[in-house]
Coordinates of C-alpha atoms and ligand atoms in Angstrom, one line a residue:
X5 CA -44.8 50.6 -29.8
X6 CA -46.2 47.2 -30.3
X7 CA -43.8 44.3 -32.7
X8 CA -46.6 41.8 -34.3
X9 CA -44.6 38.7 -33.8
X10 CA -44.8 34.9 -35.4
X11 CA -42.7 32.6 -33.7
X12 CA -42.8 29.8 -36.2
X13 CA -41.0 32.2 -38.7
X14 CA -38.9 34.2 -35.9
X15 CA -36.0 32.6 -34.1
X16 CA -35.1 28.8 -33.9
X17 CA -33.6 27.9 -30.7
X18 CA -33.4 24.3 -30.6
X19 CA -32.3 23.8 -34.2
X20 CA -35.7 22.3 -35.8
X21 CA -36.0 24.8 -38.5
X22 CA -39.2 26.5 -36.5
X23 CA -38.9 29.3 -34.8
X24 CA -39.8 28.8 -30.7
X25 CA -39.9 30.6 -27.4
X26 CA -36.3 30.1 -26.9
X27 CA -35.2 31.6 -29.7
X28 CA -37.5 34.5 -29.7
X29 CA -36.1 35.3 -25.8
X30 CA -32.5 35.2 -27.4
X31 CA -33.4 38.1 -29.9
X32 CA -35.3 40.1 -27.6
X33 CA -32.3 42.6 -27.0
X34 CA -33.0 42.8 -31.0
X35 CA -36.4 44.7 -30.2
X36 CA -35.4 46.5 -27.3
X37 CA -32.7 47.6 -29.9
X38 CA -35.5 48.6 -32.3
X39 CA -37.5 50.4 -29.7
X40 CA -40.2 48.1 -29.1
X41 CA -41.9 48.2 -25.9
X42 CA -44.6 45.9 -26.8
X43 CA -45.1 42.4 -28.1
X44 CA -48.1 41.3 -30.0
X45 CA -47.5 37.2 -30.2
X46 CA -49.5 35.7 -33.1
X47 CA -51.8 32.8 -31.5
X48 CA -49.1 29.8 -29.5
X49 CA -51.4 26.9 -28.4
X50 CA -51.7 24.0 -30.0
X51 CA -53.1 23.8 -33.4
X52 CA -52.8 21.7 -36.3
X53 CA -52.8 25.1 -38.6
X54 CA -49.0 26.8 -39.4
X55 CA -50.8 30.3 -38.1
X56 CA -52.3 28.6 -35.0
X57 CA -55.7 30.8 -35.6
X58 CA -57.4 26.9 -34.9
X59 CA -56.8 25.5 -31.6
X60 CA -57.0 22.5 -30.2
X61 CA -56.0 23.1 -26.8
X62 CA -56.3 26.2 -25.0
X63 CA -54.5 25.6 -22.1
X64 CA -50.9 24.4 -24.0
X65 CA -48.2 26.0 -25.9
X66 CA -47.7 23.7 -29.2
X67 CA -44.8 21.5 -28.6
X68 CA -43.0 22.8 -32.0
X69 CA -42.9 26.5 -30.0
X70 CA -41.9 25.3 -26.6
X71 CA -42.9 24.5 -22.9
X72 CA -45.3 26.4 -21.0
X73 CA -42.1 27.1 -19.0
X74 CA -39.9 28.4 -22.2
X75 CA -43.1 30.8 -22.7
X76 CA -42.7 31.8 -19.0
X77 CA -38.9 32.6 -19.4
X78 CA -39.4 34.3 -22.6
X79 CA -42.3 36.8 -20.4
X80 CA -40.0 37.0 -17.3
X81 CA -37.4 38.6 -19.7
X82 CA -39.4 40.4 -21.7
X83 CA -40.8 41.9 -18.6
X84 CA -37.1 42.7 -17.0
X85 CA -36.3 44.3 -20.3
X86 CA -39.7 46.9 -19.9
X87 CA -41.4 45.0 -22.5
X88 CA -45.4 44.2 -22.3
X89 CA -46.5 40.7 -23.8
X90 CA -49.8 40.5 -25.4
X91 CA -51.4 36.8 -26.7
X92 CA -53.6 36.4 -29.5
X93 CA -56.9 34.8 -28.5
X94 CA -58.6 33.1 -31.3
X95 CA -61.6 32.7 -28.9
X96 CA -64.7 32.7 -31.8
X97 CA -63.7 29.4 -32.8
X98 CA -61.9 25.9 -32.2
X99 CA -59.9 23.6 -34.6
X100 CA -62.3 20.7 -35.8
X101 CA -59.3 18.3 -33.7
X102 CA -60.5 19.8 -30.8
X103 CA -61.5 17.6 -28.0
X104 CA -64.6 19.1 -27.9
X105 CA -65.9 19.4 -31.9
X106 CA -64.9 15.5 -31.8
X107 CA -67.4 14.6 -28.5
X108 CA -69.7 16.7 -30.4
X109 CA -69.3 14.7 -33.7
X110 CA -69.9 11.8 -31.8
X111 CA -72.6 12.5 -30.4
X112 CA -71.8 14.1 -26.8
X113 CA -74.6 16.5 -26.6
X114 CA -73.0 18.5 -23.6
X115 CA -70.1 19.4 -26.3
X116 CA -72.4 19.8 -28.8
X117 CA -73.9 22.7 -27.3
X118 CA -71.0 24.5 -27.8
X119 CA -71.5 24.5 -31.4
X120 CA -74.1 25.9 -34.2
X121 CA -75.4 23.2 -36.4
X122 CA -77.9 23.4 -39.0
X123 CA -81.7 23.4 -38.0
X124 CA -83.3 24.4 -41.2
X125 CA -81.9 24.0 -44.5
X126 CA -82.7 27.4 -46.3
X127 CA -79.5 28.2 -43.4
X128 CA -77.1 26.7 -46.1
X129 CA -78.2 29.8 -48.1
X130 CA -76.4 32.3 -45.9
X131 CA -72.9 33.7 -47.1
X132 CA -70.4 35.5 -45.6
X133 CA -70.8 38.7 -45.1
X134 CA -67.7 40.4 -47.3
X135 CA -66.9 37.5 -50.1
X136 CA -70.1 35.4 -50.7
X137 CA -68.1 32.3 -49.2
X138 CA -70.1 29.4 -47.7
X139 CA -70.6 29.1 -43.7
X140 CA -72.1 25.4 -43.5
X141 CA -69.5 23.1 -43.4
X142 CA -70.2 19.1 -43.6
X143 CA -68.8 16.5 -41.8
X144 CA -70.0 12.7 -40.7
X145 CA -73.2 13.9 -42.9
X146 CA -73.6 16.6 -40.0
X147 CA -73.8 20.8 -41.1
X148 CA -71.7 23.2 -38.7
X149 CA -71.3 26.6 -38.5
X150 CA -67.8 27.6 -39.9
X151 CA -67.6 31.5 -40.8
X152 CA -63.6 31.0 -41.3
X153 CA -64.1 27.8 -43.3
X154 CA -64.4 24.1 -42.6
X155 CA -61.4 23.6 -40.2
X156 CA -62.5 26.3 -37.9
X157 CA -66.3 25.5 -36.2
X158 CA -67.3 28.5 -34.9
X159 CA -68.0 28.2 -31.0
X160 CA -71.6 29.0 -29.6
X161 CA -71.4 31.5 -26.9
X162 CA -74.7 31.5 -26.2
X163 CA -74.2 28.2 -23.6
X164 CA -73.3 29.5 -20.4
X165 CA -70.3 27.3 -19.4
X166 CA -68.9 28.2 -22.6
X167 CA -68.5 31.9 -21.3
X168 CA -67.1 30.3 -18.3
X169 CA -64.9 28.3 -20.3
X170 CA -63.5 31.2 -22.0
X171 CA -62.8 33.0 -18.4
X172 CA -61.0 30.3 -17.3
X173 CA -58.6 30.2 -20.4
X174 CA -58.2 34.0 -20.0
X175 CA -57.0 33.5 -16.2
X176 CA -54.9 31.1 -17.3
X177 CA -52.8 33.2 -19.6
X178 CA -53.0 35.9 -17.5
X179 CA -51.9 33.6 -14.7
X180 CA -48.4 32.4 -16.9
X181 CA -47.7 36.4 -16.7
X182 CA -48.8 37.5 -19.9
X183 CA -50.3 41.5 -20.5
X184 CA -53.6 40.6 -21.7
X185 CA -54.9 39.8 -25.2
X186 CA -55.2 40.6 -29.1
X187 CA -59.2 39.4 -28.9
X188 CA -59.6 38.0 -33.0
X189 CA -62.5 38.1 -34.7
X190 CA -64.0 40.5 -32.0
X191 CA -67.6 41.1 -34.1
X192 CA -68.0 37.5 -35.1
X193 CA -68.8 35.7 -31.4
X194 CA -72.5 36.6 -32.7
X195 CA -72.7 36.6 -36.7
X196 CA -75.5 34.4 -37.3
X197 CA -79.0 35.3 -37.0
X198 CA -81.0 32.1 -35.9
X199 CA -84.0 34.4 -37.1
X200 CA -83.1 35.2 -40.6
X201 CA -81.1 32.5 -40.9
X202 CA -78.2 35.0 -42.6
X203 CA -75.1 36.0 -41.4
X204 CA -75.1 39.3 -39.3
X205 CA -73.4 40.7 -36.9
X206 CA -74.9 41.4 -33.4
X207 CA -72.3 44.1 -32.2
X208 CA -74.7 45.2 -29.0
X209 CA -74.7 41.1 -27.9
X210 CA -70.6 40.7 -29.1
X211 CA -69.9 44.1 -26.7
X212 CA -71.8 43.0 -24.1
X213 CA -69.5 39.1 -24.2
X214 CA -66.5 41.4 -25.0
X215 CA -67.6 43.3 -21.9
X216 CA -67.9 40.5 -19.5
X217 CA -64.7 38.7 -20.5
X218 CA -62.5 42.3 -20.0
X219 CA -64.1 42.9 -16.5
X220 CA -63.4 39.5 -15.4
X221 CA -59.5 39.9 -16.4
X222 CA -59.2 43.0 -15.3
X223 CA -60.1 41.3 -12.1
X224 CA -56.9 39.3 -12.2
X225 CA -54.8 42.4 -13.5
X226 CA -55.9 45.7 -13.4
X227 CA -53.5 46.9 -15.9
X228 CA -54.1 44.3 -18.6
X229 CA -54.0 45.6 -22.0
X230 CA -56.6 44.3 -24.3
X231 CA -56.8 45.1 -28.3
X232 CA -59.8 44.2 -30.5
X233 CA -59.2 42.9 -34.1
X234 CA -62.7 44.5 -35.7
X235 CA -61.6 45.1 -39.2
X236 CA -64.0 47.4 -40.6
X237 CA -65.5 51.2 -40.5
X238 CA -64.6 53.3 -38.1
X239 CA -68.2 53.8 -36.4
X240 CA -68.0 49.9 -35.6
X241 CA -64.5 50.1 -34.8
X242 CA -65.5 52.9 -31.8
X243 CA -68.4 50.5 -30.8
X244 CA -65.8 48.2 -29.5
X245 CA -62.9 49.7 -28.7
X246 CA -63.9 51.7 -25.6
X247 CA -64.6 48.5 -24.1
X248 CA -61.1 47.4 -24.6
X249 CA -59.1 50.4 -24.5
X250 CA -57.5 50.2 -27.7
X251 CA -58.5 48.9 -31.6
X252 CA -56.9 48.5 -34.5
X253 CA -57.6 51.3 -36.5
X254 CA -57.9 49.4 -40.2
X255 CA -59.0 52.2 -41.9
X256 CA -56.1 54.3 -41.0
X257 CA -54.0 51.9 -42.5
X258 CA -55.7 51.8 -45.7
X259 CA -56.0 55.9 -45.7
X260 CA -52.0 55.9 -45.3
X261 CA -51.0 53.4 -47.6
X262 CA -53.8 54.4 -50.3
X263 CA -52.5 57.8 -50.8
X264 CA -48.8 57.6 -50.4
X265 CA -48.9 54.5 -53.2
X266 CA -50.4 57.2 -55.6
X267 CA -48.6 60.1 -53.6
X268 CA -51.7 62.4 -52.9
X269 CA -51.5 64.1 -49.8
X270 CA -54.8 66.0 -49.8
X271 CA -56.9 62.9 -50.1
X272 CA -54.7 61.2 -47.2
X273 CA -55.3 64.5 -44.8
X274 CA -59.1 64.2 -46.1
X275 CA -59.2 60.9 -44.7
X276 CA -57.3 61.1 -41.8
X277 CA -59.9 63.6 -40.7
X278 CA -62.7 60.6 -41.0
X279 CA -60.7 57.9 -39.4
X280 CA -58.6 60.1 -36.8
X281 CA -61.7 62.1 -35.5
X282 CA -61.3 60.8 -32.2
X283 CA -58.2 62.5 -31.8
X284 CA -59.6 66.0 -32.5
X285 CA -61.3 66.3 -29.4
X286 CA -60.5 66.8 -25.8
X287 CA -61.8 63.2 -24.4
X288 CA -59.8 60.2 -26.1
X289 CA -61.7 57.2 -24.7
X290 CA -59.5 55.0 -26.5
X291 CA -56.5 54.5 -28.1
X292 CA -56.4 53.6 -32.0
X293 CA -54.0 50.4 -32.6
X294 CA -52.2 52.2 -35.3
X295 CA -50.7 49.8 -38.2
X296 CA -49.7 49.7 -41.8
X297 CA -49.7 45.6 -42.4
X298 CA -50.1 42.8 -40.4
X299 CA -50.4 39.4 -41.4
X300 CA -53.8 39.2 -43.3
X301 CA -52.0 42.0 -45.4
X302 CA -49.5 42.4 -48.2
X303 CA -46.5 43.6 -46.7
X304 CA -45.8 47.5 -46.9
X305 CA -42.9 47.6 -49.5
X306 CA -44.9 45.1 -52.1
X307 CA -47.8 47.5 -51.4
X308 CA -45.6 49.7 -52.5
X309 CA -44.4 48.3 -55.6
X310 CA -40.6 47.9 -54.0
X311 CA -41.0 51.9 -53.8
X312 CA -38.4 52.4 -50.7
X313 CA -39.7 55.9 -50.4
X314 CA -43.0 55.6 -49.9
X315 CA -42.9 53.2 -47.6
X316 CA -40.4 55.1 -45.7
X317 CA -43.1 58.5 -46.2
X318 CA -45.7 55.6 -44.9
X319 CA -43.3 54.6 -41.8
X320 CA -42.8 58.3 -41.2
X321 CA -46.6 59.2 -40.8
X322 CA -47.4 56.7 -39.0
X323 CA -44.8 57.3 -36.0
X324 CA -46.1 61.1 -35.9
X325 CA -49.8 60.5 -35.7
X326 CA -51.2 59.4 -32.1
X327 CA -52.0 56.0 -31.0
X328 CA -50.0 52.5 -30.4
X329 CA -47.8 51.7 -32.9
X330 CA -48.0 48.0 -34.0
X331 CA -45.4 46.8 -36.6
X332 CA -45.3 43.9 -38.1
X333 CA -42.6 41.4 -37.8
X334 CA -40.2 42.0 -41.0
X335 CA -41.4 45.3 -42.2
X336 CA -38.5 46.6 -40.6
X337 CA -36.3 44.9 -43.0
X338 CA -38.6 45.4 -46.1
X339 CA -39.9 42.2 -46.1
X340 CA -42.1 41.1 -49.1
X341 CA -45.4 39.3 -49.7
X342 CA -48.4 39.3 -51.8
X343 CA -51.5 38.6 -49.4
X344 CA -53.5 35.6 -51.1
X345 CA -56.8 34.3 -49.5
X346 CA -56.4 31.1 -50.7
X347 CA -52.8 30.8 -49.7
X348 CA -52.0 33.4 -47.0
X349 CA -48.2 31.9 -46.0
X350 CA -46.5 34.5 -48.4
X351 CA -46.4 37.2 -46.0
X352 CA -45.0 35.1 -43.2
X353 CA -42.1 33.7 -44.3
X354 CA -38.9 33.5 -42.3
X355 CA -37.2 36.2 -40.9
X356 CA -34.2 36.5 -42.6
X357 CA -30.6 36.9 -40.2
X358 CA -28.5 35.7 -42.4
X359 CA -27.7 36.0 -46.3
X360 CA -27.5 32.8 -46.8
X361 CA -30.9 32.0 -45.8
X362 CA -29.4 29.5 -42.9
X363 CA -27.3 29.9 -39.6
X364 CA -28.1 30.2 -35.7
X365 CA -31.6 31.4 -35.1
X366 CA -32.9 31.5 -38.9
X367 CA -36.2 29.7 -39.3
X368 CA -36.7 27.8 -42.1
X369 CA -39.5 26.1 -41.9
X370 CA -40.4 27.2 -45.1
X371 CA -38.9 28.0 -48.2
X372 CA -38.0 31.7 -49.4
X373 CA -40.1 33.0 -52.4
X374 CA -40.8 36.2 -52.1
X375 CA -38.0 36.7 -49.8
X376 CA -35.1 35.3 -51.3
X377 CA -31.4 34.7 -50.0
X378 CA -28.5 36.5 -51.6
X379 CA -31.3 39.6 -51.9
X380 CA -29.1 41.8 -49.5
X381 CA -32.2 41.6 -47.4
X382 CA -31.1 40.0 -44.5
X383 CA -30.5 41.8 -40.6
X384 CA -27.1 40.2 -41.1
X385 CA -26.8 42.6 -44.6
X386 CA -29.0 45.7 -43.6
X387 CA -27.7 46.1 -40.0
X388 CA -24.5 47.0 -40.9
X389 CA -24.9 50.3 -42.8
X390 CA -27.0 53.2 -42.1
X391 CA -27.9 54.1 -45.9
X392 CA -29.7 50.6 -45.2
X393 CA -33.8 50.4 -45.3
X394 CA -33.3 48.9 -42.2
X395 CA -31.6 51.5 -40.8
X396 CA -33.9 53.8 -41.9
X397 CA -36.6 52.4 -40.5
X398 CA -35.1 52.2 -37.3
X399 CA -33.9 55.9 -37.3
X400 CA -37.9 56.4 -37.5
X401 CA -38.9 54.1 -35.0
X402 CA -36.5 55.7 -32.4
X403 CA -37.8 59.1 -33.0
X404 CA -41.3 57.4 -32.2
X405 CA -39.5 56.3 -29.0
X406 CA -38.3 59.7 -28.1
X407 CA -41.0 61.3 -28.8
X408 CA -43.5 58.8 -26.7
X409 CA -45.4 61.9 -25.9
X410 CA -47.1 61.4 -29.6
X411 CA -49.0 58.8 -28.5
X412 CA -51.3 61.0 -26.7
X413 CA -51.3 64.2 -28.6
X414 CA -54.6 65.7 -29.4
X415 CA -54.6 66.7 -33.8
X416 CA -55.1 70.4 -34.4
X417 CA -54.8 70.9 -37.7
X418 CA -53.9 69.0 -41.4
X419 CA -53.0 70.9 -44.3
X420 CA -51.8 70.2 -47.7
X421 CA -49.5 73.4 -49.5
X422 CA -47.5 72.5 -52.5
X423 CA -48.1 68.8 -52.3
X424 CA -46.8 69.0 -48.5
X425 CA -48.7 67.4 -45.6
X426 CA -48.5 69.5 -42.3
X427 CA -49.9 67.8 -39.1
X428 CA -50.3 70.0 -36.0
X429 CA -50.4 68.6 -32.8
X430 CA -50.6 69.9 -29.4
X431 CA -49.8 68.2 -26.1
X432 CA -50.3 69.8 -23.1
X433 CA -50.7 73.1 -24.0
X434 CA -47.5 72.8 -26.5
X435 CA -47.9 73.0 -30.3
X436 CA -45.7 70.8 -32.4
X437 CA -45.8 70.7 -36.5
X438 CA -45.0 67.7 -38.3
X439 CA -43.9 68.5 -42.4
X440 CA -44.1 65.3 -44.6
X441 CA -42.7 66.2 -48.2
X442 CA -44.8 64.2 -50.9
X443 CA -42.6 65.8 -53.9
X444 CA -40.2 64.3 -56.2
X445 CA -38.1 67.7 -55.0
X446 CA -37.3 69.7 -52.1
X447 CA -39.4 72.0 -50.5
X448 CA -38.3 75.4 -48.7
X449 CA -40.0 76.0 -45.8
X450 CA -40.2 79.1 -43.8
X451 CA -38.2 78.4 -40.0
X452 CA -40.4 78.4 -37.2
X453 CA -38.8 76.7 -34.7
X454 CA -36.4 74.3 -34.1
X455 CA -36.1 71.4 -36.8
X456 CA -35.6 67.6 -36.2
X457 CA -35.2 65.0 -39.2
X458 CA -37.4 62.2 -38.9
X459 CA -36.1 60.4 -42.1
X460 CA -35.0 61.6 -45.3
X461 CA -32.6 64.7 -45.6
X462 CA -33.0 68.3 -44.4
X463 CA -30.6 71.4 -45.1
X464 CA -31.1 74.3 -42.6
X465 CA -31.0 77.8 -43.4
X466 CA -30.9 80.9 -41.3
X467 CA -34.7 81.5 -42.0
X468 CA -35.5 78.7 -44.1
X469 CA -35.1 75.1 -44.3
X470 CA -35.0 72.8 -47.1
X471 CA -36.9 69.9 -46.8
X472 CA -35.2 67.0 -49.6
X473 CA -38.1 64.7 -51.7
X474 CA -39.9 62.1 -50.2
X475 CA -38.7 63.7 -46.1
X476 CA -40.3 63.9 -43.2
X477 CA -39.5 66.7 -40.1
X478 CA -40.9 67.7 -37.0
X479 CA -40.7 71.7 -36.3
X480 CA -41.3 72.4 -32.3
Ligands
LIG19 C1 -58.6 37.3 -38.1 C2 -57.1 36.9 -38.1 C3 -56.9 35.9 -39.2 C4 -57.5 34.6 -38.9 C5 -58.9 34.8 -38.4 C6 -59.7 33.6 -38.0 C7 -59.4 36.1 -38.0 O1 -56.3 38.0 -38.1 O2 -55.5 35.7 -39.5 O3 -57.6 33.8 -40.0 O4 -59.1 33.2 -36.7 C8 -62.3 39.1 -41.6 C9 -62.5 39.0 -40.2 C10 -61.2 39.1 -39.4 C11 -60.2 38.1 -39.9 C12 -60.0 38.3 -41.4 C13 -59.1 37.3 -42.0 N1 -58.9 38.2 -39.2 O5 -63.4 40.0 -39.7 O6 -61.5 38.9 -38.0 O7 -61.3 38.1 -42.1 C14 -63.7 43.0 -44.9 C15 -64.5 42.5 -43.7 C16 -63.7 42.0 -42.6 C17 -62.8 40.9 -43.1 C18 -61.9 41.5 -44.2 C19 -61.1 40.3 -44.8 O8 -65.3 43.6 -43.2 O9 -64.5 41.4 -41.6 O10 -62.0 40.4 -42.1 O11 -62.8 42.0 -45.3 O12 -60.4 40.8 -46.0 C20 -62.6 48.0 -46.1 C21 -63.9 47.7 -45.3 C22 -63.7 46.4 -44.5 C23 -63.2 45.3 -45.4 C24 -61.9 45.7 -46.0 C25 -61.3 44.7 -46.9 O13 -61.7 48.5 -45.2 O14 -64.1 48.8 -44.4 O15 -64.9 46.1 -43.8 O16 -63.0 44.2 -44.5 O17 -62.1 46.9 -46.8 O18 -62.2 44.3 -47.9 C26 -56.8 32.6 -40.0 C27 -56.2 32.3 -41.3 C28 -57.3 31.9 -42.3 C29 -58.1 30.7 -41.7 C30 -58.6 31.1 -40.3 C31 -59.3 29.9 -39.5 O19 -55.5 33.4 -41.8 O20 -56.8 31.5 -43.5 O21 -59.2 30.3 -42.5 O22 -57.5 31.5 -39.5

């Protein structure tokens, strides 16, 4: 079970108001506490941007996060406390302060191979492919390619020491002791046609970079774990993923938090069907990078109009479907923020130890909005009772971790009776029923086995069991 983490909004250890390496390896005992055997860290080098998605240097850690040696202590500990670290590698683009894009700008034609720039000017017609936005960006009275907008030129992969480039960064990381890689933007490397002058993505030409790039780490560690970030269908998704062994399965996380928001079970087990067929057969070639937010989403419990119980229900059916778990940073507590395209920060605001919105480790390198102190909110607040959300959460994420075996169950069967979702599962030979109750009331169920609560409440009867509103059970 993968934790999405930001470390600007994580832990302060050196008392600048931004969270860093050293505080992140302080609270790491917090996620071994949660039951997190995995680390996703948002993107560290150097960057001029607050999410660090545009780099400037590829081979640093930015200075407000640390020393390349505070990201090596924070790995060694990780590592002693059975935790695997992945790093987000914004590789399809550069910040326009990069070294490079400057030579380019002026003039350096060895860097400027490593861009697109515009040859023909009915180019400036193309639009991104999903909201009409504008990919030429201007600069010095020059055009460059910019699918993520005019602060990120995209990089041109079709120059060969670029590939090599990107190799070498890889071994680098690898090198510092990291896991292996979150690879962003996976189907953009190629996403302009030079021929149609439109945007379009060339998934055979991406896999085949993707490819390449995996082999050669895998080189360096044979266990490196790589996830793709390809947010779309789930025929594209399975294009990539079996190259890397795992993808994010985005329509899974729309299928889950769709039909819980409106509570209708037999549309959810309709869809999960469609974007859990791989897990209906006997050959998994990949694992699905199972999720309900991240950080280019609103968080769950805004989703879910501050409904506690759904995104509990959501939580719950997450943890008993296969896959890698990832959680983002927050949801935990019940975090909120409103996604905005325009101004993405409000789901990555501090995480919030203390009440007061101040004290050791608390970030604040932005303001609370949506977030606010005095909310009863904080760790500090929710870990001391287990009626918290927090509490609750965590009750569901340690059944996850007891039941690890989950991850690689094979799905028999979904059902919906009465406004009840049954999932069975088998694993090795061995059949196990999961029960989530989408009813504003209990449910009796017939016994079949023996009963474990995975959140909610449950009364047990000698042939019967009550399963309370909004609960979730496993039956073995
Ligand atoms: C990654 C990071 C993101 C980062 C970048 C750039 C890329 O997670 O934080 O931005 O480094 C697209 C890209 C993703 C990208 C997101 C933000 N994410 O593909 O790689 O944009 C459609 C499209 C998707 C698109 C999505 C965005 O298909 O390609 O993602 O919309 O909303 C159904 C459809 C599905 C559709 C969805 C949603 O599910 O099946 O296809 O997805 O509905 O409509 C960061 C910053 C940016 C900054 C940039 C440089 O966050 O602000 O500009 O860095």
């Amino acid at each position: 079970m993968f934790y999405e983490l930001f470390l600007r909004s994580f832990a302060d250890g050196n008392g600048d108001g931004i969270g860093d390496f050293k505080g992140a390896t302080e609270k790491l005992d917090y996620l071994a506490e949660l039951g997190i055997t995995g680390i996703w860290l948002l993107p560290i080098m150097k960057s001029p941007s607050y999410h660090g998605y545009t780099v400037s240097d590829f081979y640093s850690v930015n200075p407000a996060y640390g020393t390349l040696e505070d990201a090596k202590v924070f790995l060694e500990r990780a590592h002693t406390k059975g935790m695997k670290v992945i790093l987000d590698m914004p590789l399809n683009h550069t910040a326009i302060t990069h070294p490079w894009f400057l030579k380019a700008l002026s003039g350096d034609n060895r860097h400027r191979s490593k861009y697109l720039w515009l040859e023909k000017p009915e180019w400036l017609k193309a639009r991104r492919p999903w909201d009409n936005q504008k990919v030429w960006s201007k600069l010095n009275g020059e055009y460059y390619y910019a699918l993520f907008g005019p602060g990120s030129p995209d990089l041109n992969y079709e120059n060969p020491e670029l590939r090599e480039e990107a190799k070498r960064i890889l071994s680098f990381w690898l090198s510092l002791g990291f896991d292996g890689f979150r690879f962003d933007a996976a189907k953009h490397i190629f996403d302009f046609s030079k021929e149609t002058g439109k945007c379009e993505y060339q998934h055979e030409r991406n896999i085949a970079f993707w490819k390449d790039l995996t082999e050669h780490c895998r080189k360096i560690n044979p266990d490196a774990v790589f996830v793709s970030e390809v947010w779309d269908d789930p025929d594209i998704v399975d294009l990539y993923s079996t190259v890397f062994g795992i993808g994010f399965n985005f329509p899974l996380a729309y299928a889950i938090k769709e039909n819980i928001l409106v509570l209708n079970p037999g549309k959810l087990a309709e869809a999960l069907y469609h974007v859990m067929n791989r897990y209906f057969g006997d050959e998994i070639l990949y694992a699905s990078g199972t999720f309900l937010t991240n950080h280019d989403m609103t968080r769950l419990l805004s989703y879910m109009k501050g409904d506690e119980s759904k995104a509990l229900l959501a939580f719950s059916v997450l943890t008993t479907l296969p896959g890698i778990p990832f959680i983002y940073y927050g949801e935990e507590l019940g975090m909120k923020g409103e996604y905005n395209e325009f101004a993405n920060e409000a789901q990555l605001e501090p995480f919030p130890w203390f009440e007061l919105g101040s004290g050791p480790w608390q970030t604040e390198w932005k303001a609370f909005a949506s977030n606010p102190p005095f909310s009863g909110l904080s760790y500090e607040v929710q870990g001391l009772t287990i009626h918290s959300y927090f509490s609750r959460v965590k009750n569901i994420l340690h059944f996850r971790k007891k039941n690890s075996w989950i991850g690689n169950c094979k799905i028999l069967e979904i059902k919906v009776k009465n406004n009840v979702l049954f999932l069975a599962v088998e694993v090795k030979g061995e059949t196990t029923l999961f029960v989530h109750n989408f009813n504003p009331k209990a449910v009796i169920l017939e016994k079949q086995g023996h009963t474990t609560l995975i959140n909610g409440e449950l009364s047990e009867f000698e042939n019967s069991i009550s399963l309370e509103r909004m609960s979730s059970a496993m039956i073995k």
